Short mmCIF file of C-alpha atoms in Angstrom, two decimals:
data_model
loop_
_atom_site.label_atom_id
_atom_site.label_comp_id
_atom_site.label_asym_id
_atom_site.label_seq_id
_atom_site.Cartn_x
_atom_site.Cartn_y
_atom_site.Cartn_z
CA MET A 25 -24.29 -28.29 15.23
CA SER A 26 -23.38 -30.39 18.24
CA SER A 27 -19.82 -30.83 19.43
CA ASP A 28 -19.54 -34.30 17.86
CA GLU A 29 -20.62 -33.21 14.37
CA THR A 30 -18.17 -32.25 11.66
CA PRO A 31 -19.07 -29.08 9.72
CA THR A 32 -20.35 -29.66 6.20
CA ASP A 33 -18.30 -28.39 3.28
CA ALA A 34 -20.87 -25.63 2.78
CA GLU A 35 -20.58 -24.56 6.43
CA ALA A 36 -16.79 -24.57 6.23
CA ALA A 37 -16.88 -22.52 2.99
CA CYS A 38 -19.22 -19.96 4.58
CA PHE A 39 -16.91 -19.72 7.60
CA GLU A 40 -13.95 -19.12 5.28
CA ALA A 41 -15.88 -16.35 3.52
CA GLY A 42 -16.53 -14.64 6.84
CA ILE A 43 -12.84 -14.81 7.71
CA LYS A 44 -11.92 -13.23 4.36
CA PHE A 45 -14.40 -10.38 4.78
CA GLY A 46 -13.24 -9.71 8.32
CA SER A 47 -9.63 -9.61 7.16
CA LEU A 48 -10.37 -7.37 4.20
CA TYR A 49 -12.52 -4.88 6.04
CA HIS A 50 -10.49 -4.54 9.21
CA GLN A 51 -7.11 -4.64 7.54
CA PHE A 52 -7.89 -1.77 5.17
CA ALA A 53 -10.43 0.40 7.04
CA GLY A 54 -8.83 3.75 7.71
CA THR A 55 -6.38 3.55 4.80
CA PRO A 56 -5.92 6.96 3.13
CA VAL A 57 -7.63 6.89 -0.27
CA SER A 58 -8.08 9.36 -3.11
CA PRO A 59 -9.47 9.03 -6.63
CA ASP A 60 -5.88 8.67 -7.89
CA SER A 61 -4.92 5.95 -5.41
CA ALA A 62 -8.20 4.00 -5.56
CA PRO A 63 -7.19 1.64 -8.40
CA SER A 64 -3.95 0.58 -6.73
CA LEU A 65 -5.76 0.14 -3.39
CA GLU A 66 -8.37 -2.08 -5.10
CA THR A 67 -5.57 -4.25 -6.49
CA ALA A 68 -3.74 -4.41 -3.15
CA MET A 69 -6.92 -5.47 -1.36
CA GLU A 70 -7.75 -8.12 -3.95
CA GLU A 71 -4.27 -9.60 -4.06
CA SER A 72 -3.90 -9.57 -0.28
CA ILE A 73 -7.10 -11.50 0.37
CA GLU A 74 -6.57 -13.87 -2.58
CA ASN A 75 -3.43 -15.11 -0.79
CA GLN A 76 -5.60 -16.73 1.88
CA PRO A 77 -6.57 -20.42 1.69
CA HIS A 78 -9.68 -21.41 -0.28
CA CYS A 79 -10.01 -17.96 -1.86
CA ARG A 80 -10.75 -18.27 -5.58
CA GLU A 81 -11.49 -14.68 -6.51
CA VAL A 82 -11.80 -11.25 -4.93
CA THR A 83 -13.20 -8.21 -6.70
CA VAL A 84 -12.95 -4.82 -4.97
CA ASP A 85 -14.48 -1.68 -6.44
CA VAL A 86 -13.94 1.68 -4.76
CA ARG A 87 -17.09 3.68 -5.42
CA LEU A 88 -15.53 6.76 -6.97
CA ASP A 89 -18.83 8.66 -6.99
CA GLU A 90 -19.09 8.34 -3.20
CA LEU A 91 -15.40 9.09 -2.74
CA GLU A 92 -15.57 12.23 -4.87
CA ALA A 93 -18.72 13.39 -3.07
CA ALA A 94 -16.98 13.01 0.29
CA LEU A 95 -13.94 14.92 -0.96
CA ALA A 96 -16.13 17.73 -2.30
CA GLU A 97 -17.12 18.43 1.31
CA SER A 98 -13.50 18.49 2.50
CA THR A 99 -10.42 20.63 2.08
CA ALA A 100 -8.21 17.52 1.86
CA ASP A 101 -7.50 15.64 -1.35
CA TYR A 102 -7.94 12.24 0.34
CA THR A 103 -10.10 10.59 2.99
CA GLU A 104 -10.03 7.40 4.99
CA LEU A 105 -11.41 4.20 3.51
CA THR A 106 -14.69 3.04 5.01
CA GLY A 107 -17.32 0.56 3.91
CA ARG A 108 -19.35 3.30 2.27
CA PHE A 109 -16.76 3.50 -0.49
CA LEU A 110 -16.57 -0.25 -1.22
CA GLU A 111 -18.31 -2.92 -3.20
CA VAL A 112 -16.68 -6.33 -2.78
CA GLU A 113 -17.29 -9.83 -4.07
CA ILE A 114 -15.43 -12.83 -2.66
CA VAL A 115 -15.64 -16.36 -4.09
CA ILE A 116 -14.56 -19.22 -1.85
CA GLY A 117 -13.90 -22.79 -2.93
CA TYR A 118 -13.86 -25.47 -0.28
CA GLU A 119 -13.75 -29.10 -1.38
CA ASP A 120 -16.65 -29.41 -3.88
CA CYS A 121 -18.46 -26.32 -2.61
CA GLU A 122 -18.35 -22.77 -3.95
CA VAL A 123 -19.63 -19.80 -1.96
CA VAL A 124 -20.20 -16.34 -3.43
CA THR A 125 -20.40 -13.40 -1.03
CA HIS A 126 -20.93 -9.70 -1.59
CA MET A 127 -20.58 -6.49 0.41
CA GLU A 128 -22.38 -3.27 -0.45
CA MET A 129 -24.02 -0.40 1.34
CA GLU A 130 -27.53 -0.97 2.60
CA ASP A 131 -29.31 1.69 4.66
CA GLY A 132 -25.99 3.40 5.41
CA TYR A 133 -24.26 0.21 6.59
CA PRO A 134 -21.71 -1.96 4.74
CA LEU A 135 -23.65 -5.22 4.68
CA MET A 136 -21.80 -8.46 3.93
CA ARG A 137 -24.14 -11.01 2.42
CA LEU A 138 -24.04 -14.62 1.32
CA GLU A 139 -25.21 -14.67 -2.31
CA SER A 140 -25.01 -18.37 -3.16
CA VAL A 141 -23.77 -21.75 -2.03
CA ARG A 142 -23.18 -24.33 -4.77
CA SER A 143 -22.12 -27.93 -4.23
#
């Protein structure tokens, strides 16, 4: 895109999705989490990000199987939240465009991916 071009609605929606994922991940990484606190943390993350402009829906699932496996190797009853414990979907609406994004673990890395762009 050259400096005199205006971004398309799809480009703007994708940009907004990236902002939401950056906010979600970096705001909550390191938060203490346990199997008991996971549901309230999911809700807090969803509601926090849904406050942002153009955000239609956020779904956060803490992967309890991974969380419990990590805690089995520890003497603590909680651990810090990292991408390995999360599956996230964010839906952005910008003008007449809808973007669906998803984050899940892939090869040991929390990969954030664009799933679809609909105009």
